[in-house]
Amino acid sequence: MDLEGVIGNSPVKKDSWKTVLTLAYQSLGVVYGDLSTSPLYVYKSTFAEDIQHSESNEEIYGVLSFVFWTLTLIPLLKYVFIVLRADDNGEGGTFALYSLLCRHARISTLPNCQLADEELSAYNKDVILSDNKSSIGSSLKYTLEKHRVLQKMLLILALIGTCMVIGDGVLTPALSGSGVFSAVSGLELSMSKEHHQYVEVPVACAILVFLFSLQHYGTHRVGFLFAPIVITWLLCISAIGLYNIFHWNPHVFKALSPYYMYKFLKKTQKGGWMSLGGILLCITGSEAMYADLGHFSQLSIKIAFTCLVYPSLILAYMGQAAYLSKHHNIESDYRIGFYVSVPEKLRWPVLAIAILAAVVGSQAIITGTFSIIKQCSALGCFPRVKIIHTSSKIHGQIYIPEINWTLMLLCLAITVGFRDTKHMGNASGLAVITVMLVTTCLMSLVIVLCWHQSILFAICFLIFFGSVEALYFSASLIKFLEGAWVPIALSFIFLVVMYVWHYGTLKKYEFDVQNKVSINWILSLGPNLGIVRVRGIGLIHTELVSGIPAIFSHFVTNLPAFHQVVVFLCIKSVPVPHVRPDERFLVGRVGPKEYRLYRCIARYGYRDIHKDDLEFEKDLVCSIAEFIRSEKPQCSLGIEDVECDGKMTVVGTTSSNLDGIRMCEDDGDFSQMAGTSELKELKNPEKLRKRVRFVVPESPRIDTDTREELQELMDAREAGMAFILGHCYVRAKSGSSLMKRLVINLGYDFLRRNSRGPTYALGIPCASTLEIFFQQKPIKPSMFSALEIPEDKYDVNNNTRSILQIPMQ
């Protein structure tokens, strides 16, 4: 699957109105499924225990006033008009805000960042609303860059928001936003309560199992009905709302006054404050407007919300309030739910539409959970997992088997364990409001550091929205024992996993940097490295972006032969959503020219897709060939000049570099690929099992040395490529604290053993892979002890995957 060309060349979503309206239509099925189903359970959760519906209607009017202003301030004012503008090259979400801050304040925790990464086109494409850089903003930036503690706190804050999103991914399919449980609860009006309790949970579980079982087909296959379902649902609830308003209480609109919030809190006091946890559910799914920004555009999401979603929800809540204001004889709590306000003849059709809309909301949050797990993994904050791209056209649609089945088991456990919407609502509310609080905190920093706005504006933003969200947060947290402990427990587990993996990854990289091999040691071995150089390309996977990894000296010392061409390959993520194909590779030379040692760094954004194995191999070889052809004479260094290791050249992929070297294997037709007569073909005169040919431009002319080097590279590619992966057992050094030993020796080691290796997670071809296992200790190259390895145990040109275990002394 090659989506790189689609991603890299996709136009900015600011085309015609037809395009914008099409995106707005599609966003209804992906973004607003969660938010649109909230009327199913808001009133029911609010009046569960804390307050009672009285004849004065002060409670129902107060709740309606709270719902109206909450929907107006948080989704409409905060997200639509402010937060959506803080996009990271079109991408949104918690990590998008953190990525913006990392680039502006140099606080990225990625260990292998380079100055060359700051020259990426996407690195500086951000929205700056003012050119006035205040001294306070500069001081804040300097403070963040200076203190590592603040950087860790900022990372933990971003991880907390991310973990709460994952926790919401567990709770949402059960209640919040999906409303599966709440939708099925409509059956309670059609059967006795004794029978209903035996039907509700099994039906909800069956729907959830079916939903998670469909995920491997991809959103593009199961989601073609999403937008029509949500539109039908929104029109349905708005029409029922209008009917209830005009039929039962046309004067219910007066409850929109903020005065009724004051009367509500004055009368209900502590009970009213605790009931805010139920009112909070009216904005579940609002974060999806920002998190799913990369799939659509700002304008399309704004149009969909302001023109359809927002008015439909307001009419739905007003209609329920109008009905309840004339019906006070409530037999039990379920009689105040959504379906009681639906005309009896329409209840079964509405129930069917509600279940479909509930499934749509579940699909949206599950897909969002997959995306955020991928982002975390790319930025080194989550163990590597298997990522399957389910669409060849839409890059954001992915499927992660491990996460999918884990979410299903947790979701079923919560559904069976709680069995009612009250506890699930408390749990979901805390997860939702925590994510919003984190967004508010990060957004206030973006206003100062990225937009260069006044610090006063940032403080006002933080205080105004922070105080509203803190009020709801306190009301949700007080119900810790009534279900709110679930998102805290889930988030704590995910946070520990993320931080342990991130900490272990950083320490491993620091060790690799401290123990990398000196270039002088390589030079002392001579061009042949003191061993037999045989035909072929050896790709040594490393996390280092400079220097020679210690494992290479281990190969040279212990193996009898090695490849003619050696490439130190680093596949790394950068804090941008996408890297353009013409900026994909950084290629440089390690040591003198005759050593045939190269370094290639493949850069990917946290939302990029890694290409297929064969396509990646071809791009890799072509990037090295293009580097050789375009290399400046002063970088063709000799023994006396060894500093060219740090000089890297930006080379694009084959599809993006139409004027560069092209490669064709076997008997390809170059006339169709090149499309020009100004090409010169280099052919290998010998007949080999695989023929590789380079097509290079005639101008500028290639000198003899360059032609010879290209010929060697072509011969090596014909012989085959071997991918050498070094696996190490990381242990904390003696004298470390108990906490560090637990984190490294138990936590990180357990995660490393049970996560996907680089061959699976980074798309490295495993057709001919040599894996070396060793224990990582702080040693020097001179401390390696040679091992006698028979030649038949190691074939550098083999086409099978082999494992070689070499202990280190």
PDB file of C-alpha atoms in Angstrom, residues 5-237:
ATOM      1  CA  GLY A   5       2.094  10.153  -2.884  1.00  0.00           C
ATOM      2  CA  VAL A   6      -1.498  10.719  -1.871  1.00  0.00           C
ATOM      3  CA  ILE A   7      -0.489  12.244   1.438  1.00  0.00           C
ATOM      4  CA  GLY A   8       2.401  14.295   0.205  1.00  0.00           C
ATOM      5  CA  ASN A   9       0.590  15.779  -2.755  1.00  0.00           C
ATOM      6  CA  SER A  10      -2.849  16.208  -1.257  1.00  0.00           C
ATOM      7  CA  PRO A  11      -4.176  19.724  -1.761  1.00  0.00           C
ATOM      8  CA  VAL A  12      -4.981  22.003   1.098  1.00  0.00           C
ATOM      9  CA  LYS A  13      -8.604  21.629   2.056  1.00  0.00           C
ATOM     10  CA  LYS A  14      -9.601  25.157   1.062  1.00  0.00           C
ATOM     11  CA  ASP A  15     -11.021  24.405  -2.352  1.00  0.00           C
ATOM     12  CA  SER A  16     -14.519  25.018  -3.610  1.00  0.00           C
ATOM     13  CA  TRP A  17     -17.662  25.205  -1.567  1.00  0.00           C
ATOM     14  CA  LYS A  18     -18.607  21.836  -2.999  1.00  0.00           C
ATOM     15  CA  THR A  19     -15.516  20.307  -1.408  1.00  0.00           C
ATOM     16  CA  VAL A  20     -16.179  22.054   1.903  1.00  0.00           C
ATOM     17  CA  LEU A  21     -19.812  20.944   2.010  1.00  0.00           C
ATOM     18  CA  THR A  22     -18.822  17.387   1.100  1.00  0.00           C
ATOM     19  CA  LEU A  23     -16.344  17.328   3.990  1.00  0.00           C
ATOM     20  CA  ALA A  24     -18.997  18.808   6.298  1.00  0.00           C
ATOM     21  CA  TYR A  25     -21.374  16.021   5.281  1.00  0.00           C
ATOM     22  CA  GLN A  26     -18.729  13.344   5.919  1.00  0.00           C
ATOM     23  CA  SER A  27     -17.788  14.857   9.280  1.00  0.00           C
ATOM     24  CA  LEU A  28     -21.309  14.296  10.569  1.00  0.00           C
ATOM     25  CA  GLY A  29     -20.775  10.562  10.470  1.00  0.00           C
ATOM     26  CA  VAL A  30     -17.279  10.533  11.968  1.00  0.00           C
ATOM     27  CA  VAL A  31     -17.012  13.495  14.333  1.00  0.00           C
ATOM     28  CA  TYR A  32     -20.502  14.051  15.732  1.00  0.00           C
ATOM     29  CA  GLY A  33     -21.805  10.540  16.356  1.00  0.00           C
ATOM     30  CA  ASP A  34     -20.685  10.810  19.982  1.00  0.00           C
ATOM     31  CA  LEU A  35     -22.032  14.298  20.635  1.00  0.00           C
ATOM     32  CA  SER A  36     -25.354  13.773  18.857  1.00  0.00           C
ATOM     33  CA  THR A  37     -26.418  10.819  21.018  1.00  0.00           C
ATOM     34  CA  SER A  38     -25.915  12.620  24.342  1.00  0.00           C
ATOM     35  CA  PRO A  39     -29.669  13.458  24.731  1.00  0.00           C
ATOM     36  CA  LEU A  40     -30.204   9.737  25.363  1.00  0.00           C
ATOM     37  CA  TYR A  41     -28.834   9.915  28.878  1.00  0.00           C
ATOM     38  CA  VAL A  42     -28.198  13.518  30.060  1.00  0.00           C
ATOM     39  CA  TYR A  43     -31.479  14.122  31.891  1.00  0.00           C
ATOM     40  CA  LYS A  44     -31.611  10.555  33.169  1.00  0.00           C
ATOM     41  CA  SER A  45     -28.105  10.794  34.637  1.00  0.00           C
ATOM     42  CA  THR A  46     -28.735  14.268  36.067  1.00  0.00           C
ATOM     43  CA  PHE A  47     -31.897  13.282  37.948  1.00  0.00           C
ATOM     44  CA  ALA A  48     -30.593   9.861  38.997  1.00  0.00           C
ATOM     45  CA  GLU A  49     -30.176  10.568  42.736  1.00  0.00           C
ATOM     46  CA  ASP A  50     -28.903  14.015  43.557  1.00  0.00           C
ATOM     47  CA  ILE A  51     -31.978  16.120  42.672  1.00  0.00           C
ATOM     48  CA  GLN A  52     -35.700  15.528  42.222  1.00  0.00           C
ATOM     49  CA  HIS A  53     -38.098  16.825  39.591  1.00  0.00           C
ATOM     50  CA  SER A  54     -40.589  19.034  41.456  1.00  0.00           C
ATOM     51  CA  GLU A  55     -43.825  20.823  40.568  1.00  0.00           C
ATOM     52  CA  SER A  56     -42.056  24.220  40.469  1.00  0.00           C
ATOM     53  CA  ASN A  57     -39.965  23.140  37.452  1.00  0.00           C
ATOM     54  CA  GLU A  58     -36.972  25.047  38.849  1.00  0.00           C
ATOM     55  CA  GLU A  59     -34.848  21.905  38.618  1.00  0.00           C
ATOM     56  CA  ILE A  60     -35.705  21.066  34.993  1.00  0.00           C
ATOM     57  CA  TYR A  61     -35.370  24.700  33.909  1.00  0.00           C
ATOM     58  CA  GLY A  62     -32.043  24.997  35.723  1.00  0.00           C
ATOM     59  CA  VAL A  63     -30.712  21.834  34.085  1.00  0.00           C
ATOM     60  CA  LEU A  64     -31.815  23.096  30.648  1.00  0.00           C
ATOM     61  CA  SER A  65     -30.079  26.418  31.282  1.00  0.00           C
ATOM     62  CA  PHE A  66     -26.888  24.630  32.291  1.00  0.00           C
ATOM     63  CA  VAL A  67     -27.058  22.391  29.202  1.00  0.00           C
ATOM     64  CA  PHE A  68     -27.602  25.346  26.863  1.00  0.00           C
ATOM     65  CA  TRP A  69     -24.747  27.455  28.189  1.00  0.00           C
ATOM     66  CA  THR A  70     -22.405  24.492  28.494  1.00  0.00           C
ATOM     67  CA  LEU A  71     -22.998  23.613  24.843  1.00  0.00           C
ATOM     68  CA  THR A  72     -22.561  27.257  23.887  1.00  0.00           C
ATOM     69  CA  LEU A  73     -19.358  27.942  25.836  1.00  0.00           C
ATOM     70  CA  ILE A  74     -17.404  24.698  25.406  1.00  0.00           C
ATOM     71  CA  PRO A  75     -18.074  23.199  21.948  1.00  0.00           C
ATOM     72  CA  LEU A  76     -19.162  26.403  20.192  1.00  0.00           C
ATOM     73  CA  LEU A  77     -17.030  29.166  21.681  1.00  0.00           C
ATOM     74  CA  LYS A  78     -13.966  27.272  22.886  1.00  0.00           C
ATOM     75  CA  TYR A  79     -13.527  24.605  20.223  1.00  0.00           C
ATOM     76  CA  VAL A  80     -15.159  26.020  17.095  1.00  0.00           C
ATOM     77  CA  PHE A  81     -13.884  29.587  17.396  1.00  0.00           C
ATOM     78  CA  ILE A  82     -10.564  29.186  19.230  1.00  0.00           C
ATOM     79  CA  VAL A  83      -9.079  25.699  19.600  1.00  0.00           C
ATOM     80  CA  LEU A  84      -9.699  24.602  15.998  1.00  0.00           C
ATOM     81  CA  ARG A  85      -7.363  27.382  14.866  1.00  0.00           C
ATOM     82  CA  ALA A  86      -4.458  25.767  16.740  1.00  0.00           C
ATOM     83  CA  ASP A  87      -3.942  23.026  14.183  1.00  0.00           C
ATOM     84  CA  ASP A  88      -0.610  21.344  13.559  1.00  0.00           C
ATOM     85  CA  ASN A  89      -0.444  21.478   9.754  1.00  0.00           C
ATOM     86  CA  GLY A  90      -4.083  20.494   9.634  1.00  0.00           C
ATOM     87  CA  GLU A  91      -3.905  17.928  12.456  1.00  0.00           C
ATOM     88  CA  GLY A  92      -5.589  18.245  15.833  1.00  0.00           C
ATOM     89  CA  GLY A  93      -5.686  16.576  19.220  1.00  0.00           C
ATOM     90  CA  THR A  94      -3.711  16.630  22.439  1.00  0.00           C
ATOM     91  CA  PHE A  95      -0.484  15.552  20.770  1.00  0.00           C
ATOM     92  CA  ALA A  96      -0.916  18.200  18.079  1.00  0.00           C
ATOM     93  CA  LEU A  97      -0.831  20.904  20.772  1.00  0.00           C
ATOM     94  CA  TYR A  98       2.144  19.243  22.433  1.00  0.00           C
ATOM     95  CA  SER A  99       3.907  18.978  19.072  1.00  0.00           C
ATOM     96  CA  LEU A 100       3.402  22.695  18.431  1.00  0.00           C
ATOM     97  CA  LEU A 101       4.898  23.537  21.823  1.00  0.00           C
ATOM     98  CA  CYS A 102       7.845  21.191  21.267  1.00  0.00           C
ATOM     99  CA  ARG A 103       8.769  22.913  18.027  1.00  0.00           C
ATOM    100  CA  HIS A 104       8.479  26.439  19.353  1.00  0.00           C
ATOM    101  CA  ALA A 105      10.138  25.991  22.712  1.00  0.00           C
ATOM    102  CA  ARG A 106      12.615  23.167  21.912  1.00  0.00           C
ATOM    103  CA  ILE A 107      11.212  20.917  24.605  1.00  0.00           C
ATOM    104  CA  SER A 108      10.814  17.759  22.520  1.00  0.00           C
ATOM    105  CA  THR A 109      11.620  14.569  24.391  1.00  0.00           C
ATOM    106  CA  LEU A 110      12.463  12.666  21.207  1.00  0.00           C
ATOM    107  CA  PRO A 111      16.088  11.627  21.746  1.00  0.00           C
ATOM    108  CA  ASN A 112      17.311  11.732  18.135  1.00  0.00           C
ATOM    109  CA  CYS A 113      16.209  15.219  17.087  1.00  0.00           C
ATOM    110  CA  GLN A 114      18.434  17.123  14.655  1.00  0.00           C
ATOM    111  CA  LEU A 115      18.762  20.707  13.527  1.00  0.00           C
ATOM    112  CA  ALA A 116      18.006  19.493  10.002  1.00  0.00           C
ATOM    113  CA  ASP A 117      14.524  18.543  11.183  1.00  0.00           C
ATOM    114  CA  GLU A 118      13.744  22.201  11.772  1.00  0.00           C
ATOM    115  CA  GLU A 119      14.210  22.842   8.048  1.00  0.00           C
ATOM    116  CA  LEU A 120      11.267  20.617   7.140  1.00  0.00           C
ATOM    117  CA  SER A 121       8.463  22.405   5.325  1.00  0.00           C
ATOM    118  CA  ALA A 122       5.913  21.286   7.896  1.00  0.00           C
ATOM    119  CA  TYR A 123       8.070  22.320  10.843  1.00  0.00           C
ATOM    120  CA  ASN A 124       7.286  26.029  10.638  1.00  0.00           C
ATOM    121  CA  LYS A 125       3.866  25.943   8.969  1.00  0.00           C
ATOM    122  CA  ASP A 126       1.864  27.125  11.916  1.00  0.00           C
ATOM    123  CA  VAL A 127      -0.690  29.818  12.548  1.00  0.00           C
ATOM    124  CA  ILE A 128       0.893  32.937  13.996  1.00  0.00           C
ATOM    125  CA  LEU A 129      -1.760  35.507  14.706  1.00  0.00           C
ATOM    126  CA  SER A 130       0.634  38.196  15.833  1.00  0.00           C
ATOM    127  CA  ASP A 131       4.236  39.160  15.190  1.00  0.00           C
ATOM    128  CA  ASN A 132       4.643  40.841  18.559  1.00  0.00           C
ATOM    129  CA  LYS A 133       6.822  38.576  20.649  1.00  0.00           C
ATOM    130  CA  SER A 134       6.412  39.805  24.202  1.00  0.00           C
ATOM    131  CA  SER A 135       9.182  39.669  26.736  1.00  0.00           C
ATOM    132  CA  ILE A 136       6.948  37.561  28.989  1.00  0.00           C
ATOM    133  CA  GLY A 137       6.520  35.026  26.207  1.00  0.00           C
ATOM    134  CA  SER A 138      10.282  34.908  25.633  1.00  0.00           C
ATOM    135  CA  SER A 139      10.848  34.436  29.350  1.00  0.00           C
ATOM    136  CA  LEU A 140       8.318  31.619  29.435  1.00  0.00           C
ATOM    137  CA  LYS A 141      10.023  29.937  26.490  1.00  0.00           C
ATOM    138  CA  TYR A 142      13.446  30.261  28.113  1.00  0.00           C
ATOM    139  CA  THR A 143      12.120  28.852  31.384  1.00  0.00           C
ATOM    140  CA  LEU A 144      10.638  25.794  29.667  1.00  0.00           C
ATOM    141  CA  GLU A 145      13.823  25.147  27.700  1.00  0.00           C
ATOM    142  CA  LYS A 146      16.033  25.501  30.769  1.00  0.00           C
ATOM    143  CA  HIS A 147      14.242  23.331  33.317  1.00  0.00           C
ATOM    144  CA  ARG A 148      13.945  19.623  32.573  1.00  0.00           C
ATOM    145  CA  VAL A 149      11.385  19.250  35.358  1.00  0.00           C
ATOM    146  CA  LEU A 150       8.958  21.552  33.563  1.00  0.00           C
ATOM    147  CA  GLN A 151       9.470  19.626  30.336  1.00  0.00           C
ATOM    148  CA  LYS A 152       8.650  16.357  32.090  1.00  0.00           C
ATOM    149  CA  MET A 153       5.586  17.919  33.700  1.00  0.00           C
ATOM    150  CA  LEU A 154       4.396  19.113  30.300  1.00  0.00           C
ATOM    151  CA  LEU A 155       4.930  15.634  28.855  1.00  0.00           C
ATOM    152  CA  ILE A 156       3.021  14.040  31.741  1.00  0.00           C
ATOM    153  CA  LEU A 157       0.187  16.543  31.241  1.00  0.00           C
ATOM    154  CA  ALA A 158      -0.041  15.611  27.560  1.00  0.00           C
ATOM    155  CA  LEU A 159       0.098  11.902  28.448  1.00  0.00           C
ATOM    156  CA  ILE A 160      -2.694  12.330  31.021  1.00  0.00           C
ATOM    157  CA  GLY A 161      -4.914  13.860  28.365  1.00  0.00           C
ATOM    158  CA  THR A 162      -4.002  11.086  25.967  1.00  0.00           C
ATOM    159  CA  CYS A 163      -4.670   8.361  28.544  1.00  0.00           C
ATOM    160  CA  MET A 164      -8.065   9.865  29.330  1.00  0.00           C
ATOM    161  CA  VAL A 165      -8.917   9.767  25.628  1.00  0.00           C
ATOM    162  CA  ILE A 166      -8.017   6.066  25.615  1.00  0.00           C
ATOM    163  CA  GLY A 167     -10.088   5.584  28.759  1.00  0.00           C
ATOM    164  CA  ASP A 168     -12.980   7.323  27.042  1.00  0.00           C
ATOM    165  CA  GLY A 169     -12.484   4.863  24.191  1.00  0.00           C
ATOM    166  CA  VAL A 170     -13.341   2.125  26.683  1.00  0.00           C
ATOM    167  CA  LEU A 171     -16.313   3.942  28.204  1.00  0.00           C
ATOM    168  CA  THR A 172     -17.789   5.506  25.079  1.00  0.00           C
ATOM    169  CA  PRO A 173     -18.843   2.277  23.339  1.00  0.00           C
ATOM    170  CA  ALA A 174     -20.671   1.327  26.535  1.00  0.00           C
ATOM    171  CA  LEU A 175     -22.372   4.681  27.148  1.00  0.00           C
ATOM    172  CA  SER A 176     -20.685   8.002  26.471  1.00  0.00           C
ATOM    173  CA  GLY A 177     -21.240   9.111  22.919  1.00  0.00           C
ATOM    174  CA  SER A 178     -22.184   5.703  21.626  1.00  0.00           C
ATOM    175  CA  GLY A 179     -25.162   5.276  23.889  1.00  0.00           C
ATOM    176  CA  VAL A 180     -25.396   1.570  23.125  1.00  0.00           C
ATOM    177  CA  PHE A 181     -26.462   0.906  26.681  1.00  0.00           C
ATOM    178  CA  SER A 182     -28.683   3.983  26.747  1.00  0.00           C
ATOM    179  CA  ALA A 183     -30.172   3.201  23.352  1.00  0.00           C
ATOM    180  CA  VAL A 184     -31.027  -0.332  24.428  1.00  0.00           C
ATOM    181  CA  SER A 185     -32.452   1.059  27.660  1.00  0.00           C
ATOM    182  CA  GLY A 186     -35.403   2.242  25.541  1.00  0.00           C
ATOM    183  CA  LEU A 187     -36.726  -1.293  25.835  1.00  0.00           C
ATOM    184  CA  GLU A 188     -37.614  -0.600  29.470  1.00  0.00           C
ATOM    185  CA  LEU A 189     -40.732   1.264  28.391  1.00  0.00           C
ATOM    186  CA  SER A 190     -41.987  -1.769  26.467  1.00  0.00           C
ATOM    187  CA  MET A 191     -41.505  -4.537  29.046  1.00  0.00           C
ATOM    188  CA  SER A 192     -41.536  -5.078  32.781  1.00  0.00           C
ATOM    189  CA  LYS A 193     -38.532  -4.056  34.823  1.00  0.00           C
ATOM    190  CA  GLU A 194     -37.953  -7.683  35.867  1.00  0.00           C
ATOM    191  CA  HIS A 195     -37.621  -8.805  32.252  1.00  0.00           C
ATOM    192  CA  HIS A 196     -35.772  -5.718  31.156  1.00  0.00           C
ATOM    193  CA  GLN A 197     -32.743  -6.336  33.390  1.00  0.00           C
ATOM    194  CA  TYR A 198     -32.185  -9.702  31.698  1.00  0.00           C
ATOM    195  CA  VAL A 199     -32.395  -8.228  28.199  1.00  0.00           C
ATOM    196  CA  GLU A 200     -30.565  -4.919  28.413  1.00  0.00           C
ATOM    197  CA  VAL A 201     -27.048  -6.151  29.278  1.00  0.00           C
ATOM    198  CA  PRO A 202     -26.927  -9.164  26.872  1.00  0.00           C
ATOM    199  CA  VAL A 203     -28.205  -7.071  23.953  1.00  0.00           C
ATOM    200  CA  ALA A 204     -25.684  -4.303  24.664  1.00  0.00           C
ATOM    201  CA  CYS A 205     -22.840  -6.847  24.916  1.00  0.00           C
ATOM    202  CA  ALA A 206     -23.880  -8.520  21.660  1.00  0.00           C
ATOM    203  CA  ILE A 207     -23.860  -5.167  19.858  1.00  0.00           C
ATOM    204  CA  LEU A 208     -20.426  -4.332  21.274  1.00  0.00           C
ATOM    205  CA  VAL A 209     -18.917  -7.689  20.226  1.00  0.00           C
ATOM    206  CA  PHE A 210     -20.341  -7.245  16.740  1.00  0.00           C
ATOM    207  CA  LEU A 211     -18.980  -3.687  16.545  1.00  0.00           C
ATOM    208  CA  PHE A 212     -15.426  -4.605  17.563  1.00  0.00           C
ATOM    209  CA  SER A 213     -15.465  -7.622  15.252  1.00  0.00           C
ATOM    210  CA  LEU A 214     -16.050  -5.317  12.289  1.00  0.00           C
ATOM    211  CA  GLN A 215     -13.038  -3.109  12.950  1.00  0.00           C
ATOM    212  CA  HIS A 216     -10.589  -5.086  10.830  1.00  0.00           C
ATOM    213  CA  TYR A 217     -12.661  -4.288   7.731  1.00  0.00           C
ATOM    214  CA  GLY A 218     -11.849  -0.594   8.146  1.00  0.00           C
ATOM    215  CA  THR A 219     -13.975   2.502   8.559  1.00  0.00           C
ATOM    216  CA  HIS A 220     -14.266   3.020   4.808  1.00  0.00           C
ATOM    217  CA  ARG A 221     -16.095  -0.329   4.481  1.00  0.00           C
ATOM    218  CA  VAL A 222     -18.389  -0.206   7.525  1.00  0.00           C
ATOM    219  CA  GLY A 223     -18.904   3.549   7.636  1.00  0.00           C
ATOM    220  CA  PHE A 224     -20.558   4.396   4.335  1.00  0.00           C
ATOM    221  CA  LEU A 225     -23.911   4.755   6.160  1.00  0.00           C
ATOM    222  CA  PHE A 226     -22.554   6.826   9.040  1.00  0.00           C
ATOM    223  CA  ALA A 227     -23.402  10.320   7.814  1.00  0.00           C
ATOM    224  CA  PRO A 228     -26.998   9.480   6.732  1.00  0.00           C
ATOM    225  CA  ILE A 229     -27.608   7.780  10.086  1.00  0.00           C
ATOM    226  CA  VAL A 230     -26.408  10.773  12.099  1.00  0.00           C
ATOM    227  CA  ILE A 231     -28.329  13.217   9.894  1.00  0.00           C
ATOM    228  CA  THR A 232     -31.479  11.126  10.291  1.00  0.00           C
ATOM    229  CA  TRP A 233     -30.954  10.991  14.032  1.00  0.00           C
ATOM    230  CA  LEU A 234     -30.378  14.759  14.346  1.00  0.00           C
ATOM    231  CA  LEU A 235     -33.447  15.575  12.247  1.00  0.00           C
ATOM    232  CA  CYS A 236     -35.444  13.073  14.285  1.00  0.00           C
ATOM    233  CA  ILE A 237     -34.572  14.492  17.702  1.00  0.00           C
TER     234      ILE A 237
END
